Amino acid sequence: MSANVGSIDRIVRAILGIALLWFAFFSGLPLADSPALKYGAAILGVVMLAVAVVRVCPIYSIFGLTTCKAR
């Protein structure tokens, strides 16, 4: 698969992934006490970080989208 996630998109996904993981495990907010929200946020955070690392978004691939600059 070819890369379809650009630099800015990658940075935003990494920041969002870290924020979701922080919310799930370290925030101490009452909202994070719900197991569904806690583990949902954790799974989504891991997925966002994984996409940022590998630079391939499966949803972008399905719809033929890309945020990479033309090479």
Tab-separated table of C-alpha atoms in Angstrom:
chain	number	residue	atom	x	y	z
A	1	MET	CA	0.000	0.000	0.000
A	2	SER	CA	1.240	3.466	-0.771
A	3	ALA	CA	1.269	6.266	1.792
A	4	ASN	CA	-1.876	8.380	1.782
A	5	VAL	CA	-1.427	10.372	5.010
A	6	GLY	CA	0.440	13.666	4.689
A	7	SER	CA	2.663	15.383	7.240
A	8	ILE	CA	0.080	17.696	8.804
A	9	ASP	CA	-2.514	14.904	8.921
A	10	ARG	CA	0.090	12.659	10.538
A	11	ILE	CA	0.930	15.209	13.248
A	12	VAL	CA	-2.751	15.826	14.023
A	13	ARG	CA	-3.421	12.078	14.279
A	14	ALA	CA	-0.425	11.572	16.594
A	15	ILE	CA	-1.507	14.407	18.902
A	16	LEU	CA	-5.094	13.165	18.934
A	17	GLY	CA	-3.944	9.594	19.627
A	18	ILE	CA	-1.811	10.693	22.571
A	19	ALA	CA	-4.654	12.865	23.906
A	20	LEU	CA	-7.120	9.959	23.712
A	21	LEU	CA	-4.728	7.624	25.519
A	22	TRP	CA	-4.125	10.246	28.197
A	23	PHE	CA	-7.893	10.697	28.595
A	24	ALA	CA	-8.448	6.961	28.898
A	25	PHE	CA	-5.760	6.203	31.466
A	26	PHE	CA	-4.454	9.320	33.207
A	27	SER	CA	-7.104	12.063	33.154
A	28	GLY	CA	-8.941	11.108	36.335
A	29	LEU	CA	-12.133	12.601	34.925
A	30	PRO	CA	-15.402	10.964	36.005
A	31	LEU	CA	-16.336	10.491	32.348
A	32	ALA	CA	-13.318	8.207	31.911
A	33	ASP	CA	-14.611	5.870	34.626
A	34	SER	CA	-17.050	4.285	32.197
A	35	PRO	CA	-15.392	1.141	30.774
A	36	ALA	CA	-16.973	1.659	27.354
A	37	LEU	CA	-15.590	5.191	27.015
A	38	LYS	CA	-12.263	4.326	28.602
A	39	TYR	CA	-11.473	1.382	26.346
A	40	GLY	CA	-13.117	2.974	23.313
A	41	ALA	CA	-10.851	6.005	23.681
A	42	ALA	CA	-7.832	3.745	24.221
A	43	ILE	CA	-8.535	1.681	21.094
A	44	LEU	CA	-9.154	4.789	19.002
A	45	GLY	CA	-5.958	6.376	20.360
A	46	VAL	CA	-3.884	3.316	19.432
A	47	VAL	CA	-5.416	3.237	15.942
A	48	MET	CA	-4.681	6.951	15.432
A	49	LEU	CA	-1.064	6.470	16.514
A	50	ALA	CA	-0.674	3.405	14.282
A	51	VAL	CA	-1.978	5.281	11.238
A	52	ALA	CA	0.370	8.174	12.021
A	53	VAL	CA	3.340	5.786	12.161
A	54	VAL	CA	2.605	3.708	9.036
A	55	ARG	CA	1.181	6.654	7.014
A	56	VAL	CA	-1.603	4.523	5.531
A	57	CYS	CA	-5.253	5.135	6.406
A	58	PRO	CA	-7.546	2.272	5.337
A	59	ILE	CA	-10.570	4.582	5.133
A	60	TYR	CA	-8.669	6.960	2.853
A	61	SER	CA	-7.732	3.955	0.691
A	62	ILE	CA	-11.356	2.844	0.363
A	63	PHE	CA	-12.491	6.277	-0.833
A	64	GLY	CA	-9.348	7.033	-2.879
A	65	LEU	CA	-8.358	10.020	-0.736
A	66	THR	CA	-4.875	11.246	0.073
A	67	THR	CA	-3.416	14.130	2.039
A	68	CYS	CA	0.107	13.582	0.692
A	69	LYS	CA	1.589	16.169	-1.606
A	70	ALA	CA	1.942	15.101	-5.230
A	71	ARG	CA	5.371	13.640	-5.908
